Coordinates of N, CA and C in Angstrom, one line a residue:
M1 N 1.2 -9.4 -11.5 CA 0.2 -8.7 -10.7 C 0.4 -7.2 -11.0
N2 N -0.7 -6.5 -11.4 CA -0.6 -5.1 -11.6 C -0.5 -4.3 -10.3
K3 N -0.2 -3.0 -10.5 CA 0.0 -2.2 -9.3 C -1.2 -2.0 -8.5
E4 N -2.4 -1.9 -9.1 CA -3.6 -1.7 -8.3 C -3.9 -2.9 -7.4
M5 N -3.6 -4.1 -8.0 CA -3.9 -5.3 -7.2 C -2.9 -5.4 -6.0
K6 N -1.7 -5.0 -6.2 CA -0.7 -5.0 -5.1 C -1.2 -4.0 -4.0
L7 N -1.7 -2.9 -4.3 CA -2.2 -2.0 -3.3 C -3.5 -2.5 -2.6
L8 N -4.3 -3.2 -3.4 CA -5.4 -3.9 -2.8 C -5.0 -4.9 -1.8
V9 N -4.0 -5.7 -2.1 CA -3.5 -6.7 -1.2 C -3.0 -6.0 0.1
V10 N -2.3 -4.9 0.0 CA -1.9 -4.2 1.2 C -3.1 -3.7 2.0
A11 N -4.1 -3.2 1.4 CA -5.3 -2.8 2.1 C -6.0 -4.0 2.8
V12 N -6.0 -5.1 2.2 CA -6.7 -6.3 2.8 C -5.8 -6.8 4.0
V13 N -4.5 -6.7 3.9 CA -3.6 -7.1 4.9 C -3.8 -6.2 6.1
I14 N -3.9 -4.9 5.9 CA -4.1 -4.0 7.0 C -5.4 -4.2 7.7
A15 N -6.5 -4.5 6.9 CA -7.8 -4.8 7.5 C -7.7 -6.1 8.3
L16 N -7.1 -7.1 7.8 CA -6.9 -8.3 8.6 C -6.1 -8.2 9.8
L17 N -5.1 -7.4 9.8 CA -4.3 -7.1 11.0 C -5.2 -6.4 12.0
N18 N -6.0 -5.5 11.6 CA -6.9 -4.8 12.5 C -7.9 -5.8 13.2
I19 N -8.5 -6.7 12.4 CA -9.5 -7.6 12.9 C -8.8 -8.6 13.8
I20 N -7.7 -9.2 13.4 CA -7.0 -10.2 14.2 C -6.5 -9.6 15.5
S21 N -6.0 -8.4 15.5 CA -5.6 -7.8 16.8 C -6.7 -7.5 17.7
H22 N -7.9 -7.2 17.2 CA -9.0 -7.0 18.1 C -9.5 -8.3 18.6
L23 N -9.5 -9.4 17.8 CA -9.9 -10.7 18.3 C -8.9 -11.2 19.4
L24 N -7.6 -11.0 19.2 CA -6.6 -11.5 20.1 C -6.6 -10.7 21.4
L25 N -7.1 -9.5 21.4 CA -7.2 -8.7 22.6 C -8.4 -9.0 23.5
S26 N -9.2 -10.0 23.1 CA -10.3 -10.4 23.9 C -9.9 -11.0 25.2
K27 N -10.8 -11.2 26.1 CA -10.5 -11.7 27.4 C -10.0 -13.1 27.5
Y28 N -10.1 -13.9 26.4 CA -9.6 -15.2 26.4 C -8.1 -15.3 26.4
F29 N -7.4 -14.3 25.9 CA -6.0 -14.3 25.8 C -5.3 -13.4 26.8
T30 N -5.9 -13.1 27.9 CA -5.3 -12.1 28.9 C -4.2 -12.8 29.7
D31 N -4.0 -14.1 29.6 CA -3.0 -14.7 30.4 C -1.7 -14.8 29.7
F32 N -1.6 -14.2 28.5 CA -0.3 -14.3 27.7 C 0.3 -12.9 27.7
P33 N 1.3 -12.6 28.5 CA 1.9 -11.2 28.5 C 2.6 -10.9 27.3
W34 N 3.2 -11.9 26.6 CA 3.9 -11.6 25.4 C 3.0 -11.2 24.2
L35 N 1.7 -11.7 24.4 CA 0.7 -11.3 23.3 C 0.4 -9.8 23.3
E36 N 0.3 -9.3 24.5 CA 0.0 -7.8 24.6 C 1.1 -7.0 24.0
I37 N 2.4 -7.4 24.2 CA 3.5 -6.7 23.7 C 3.5 -6.8 22.1
S38 N 3.2 -8.0 21.7 CA 3.2 -8.3 20.2 C 2.1 -7.5 19.6
L39 N 1.0 -7.4 20.2 CA -0.2 -6.7 19.6 C 0.1 -5.2 19.6
A40 N 0.9 -4.7 20.6 CA 1.2 -3.3 20.6 C 2.0 -2.9 19.3
S41 N 2.6 -3.8 18.7 CA 3.4 -3.4 17.5 C 2.6 -3.4 16.2
I42 N 1.4 -3.9 16.3 CA 0.5 -4.0 15.1 C 0.2 -2.6 14.5
P43 N -0.2 -1.6 15.3 CA -0.5 -0.3 14.7 C 0.8 0.3 14.0
F44 N 2.0 0.0 14.5 CA 3.2 0.5 13.8 C 3.4 -0.2 12.5
I45 N 3.1 -1.5 12.5 CA 3.2 -2.3 11.3 C 2.2 -1.8 10.3
M46 N 1.0 -1.5 10.7 CA 0.0 -1.0 9.8 C 0.4 0.4 9.2
M47 N 1.0 1.3 10.1 CA 1.4 2.6 9.6 C 2.6 2.4 8.6
L48 N 3.5 1.5 8.8 CA 4.6 1.3 7.9 C 4.0 0.8 6.6
L49 N 3.1 -0.1 6.6 CA 2.5 -0.6 5.4 C 1.8 0.5 4.6
C50 N 1.1 1.4 5.3 CA 0.5 2.6 4.6 C 1.5 3.5 4.0
V51 N 2.6 3.7 4.7 CA 3.7 4.6 4.2 C 4.3 4.0 2.9
F52 N 4.6 2.7 3.0 CA 5.2 2.1 1.8 C 4.2 2.0 0.6
A53 N 2.9 1.8 0.9 CA 1.9 1.8 -0.1 C 1.7 3.2 -0.8
V54 N 1.8 4.2 0.0 CA 1.7 5.6 -0.5 C 2.9 5.9 -1.4
R55 N 4.1 5.5 -0.9 CA 5.3 5.7 -1.7 C 5.2 4.9 -3.0
Y56 N 4.7 3.7 -2.9 CA 4.6 2.9 -4.1 C 3.6 3.5 -5.1
A57 N 2.5 4.0 -4.6 CA 1.5 4.6 -5.5 C 2.1 5.8 -6.1
A58 N 2.8 6.6 -5.4 CA 3.4 7.9 -5.9 C 4.4 7.5 -7.0
R59 N 5.2 6.5 -6.8 CA 6.2 6.1 -7.8 C 5.5 5.6 -9.0
A60 N 4.4 4.8 -8.9 CA 3.7 4.3 -10.0 C 3.1 5.4 -10.8
L61 N 2.5 6.5 -10.1 CA 1.9 7.6 -10.8 C 3.0 8.4 -11.6
D62 N 4.2 8.6 -11.0 CA 5.3 9.2 -11.7 C 5.7 8.5 -13.0
E63 N 5.7 7.1 -12.8 CA 6.1 6.3 -14.0 C 5.0 6.5 -15.1
K64 N 3.8 6.5 -14.7 CA 2.7 6.6 -15.7 C 2.7 8.0 -16.4
R65 N 3.0 9.0 -15.6 CA 3.1 10.4 -16.2 C 4.3 10.5 -17.1
A66 N 5.4 9.8 -16.8 CA 6.6 9.9 -17.6 C 6.3 9.2 -18.9
K67 N 5.6 8.0 -18.9 CA 5.2 7.3 -20.1 C 4.3 8.2 -21.0
E68 N 3.3 8.9 -20.4 CA 2.4 9.7 -21.1 C 3.2 10.9 -21.8
V69 N 4.1 11.5 -21.1 CA 4.9 12.6 -21.6 C 5.8 12.1 -22.8
E70 N 6.4 10.9 -22.6 CA 7.2 10.3 -23.7 C 6.3 10.0 -24.9
L71 N 5.1 9.5 -24.7 CA 4.2 9.2 -25.8 C 3.8 10.5 -26.5
L72 N 3.5 11.5 -25.7 CA 3.1 12.8 -26.3 C 4.2 13.4 -27.1
E73 N 5.4 13.4 -26.6 CA 6.6 13.9 -27.3 C 6.8 13.2 -28.6
S74 N 6.7 11.8 -28.6 CA 6.9 11.1 -29.8 C 5.8 11.4 -30.8
F75 N 4.6 11.6 -30.4 CA 3.5 12.0 -31.3 C 3.8 13.4 -31.9
H76 N 4.3 14.3 -31.1 CA 4.6 15.7 -31.6 C 5.8 15.6 -32.6
D77 N 6.8 14.7 -32.3 CA 7.9 14.6 -33.3 C 7.4 14.1 -34.6
K78 N 6.5 13.2 -34.6 CA 6.0 12.6 -35.9 C 5.0 13.6 -36.6
H79 N 4.2 14.3 -35.9 CA 3.1 15.1 -36.5 C 3.3 16.6 -36.4
G80 N 4.4 17.0 -35.7 CA 4.6 18.4 -35.5 C 3.8 19.0 -34.3
E81 N 4.2 20.1 -33.9 CA 3.6 20.8 -32.8 C 2.2 21.3 -33.1
P82 N 1.3 21.2 -32.2 CA -0.1 21.8 -32.5 C 0.0 23.3 -32.5
E83 N -0.9 23.9 -33.3 CA -1.0 25.3 -33.4 C -1.9 26.0 -32.4

């Protein structure tokens, strides 16, 4: 699975968490006190997922830039510096 697909999966999970938490907060589930406490943690879980996704994307971008620099340096070694 490539990096973009992993980030897409994270975005879908966050959207599903949002939808599920809104459905569970409906009036049908008001008799479950543990549910309210559990649902209170969902925004923190979503924030953590966002932080990890941003860090993952930044690391992937750094790796891509490093590969591009390495490729450019190998090209200049073979063909000389541009004038």
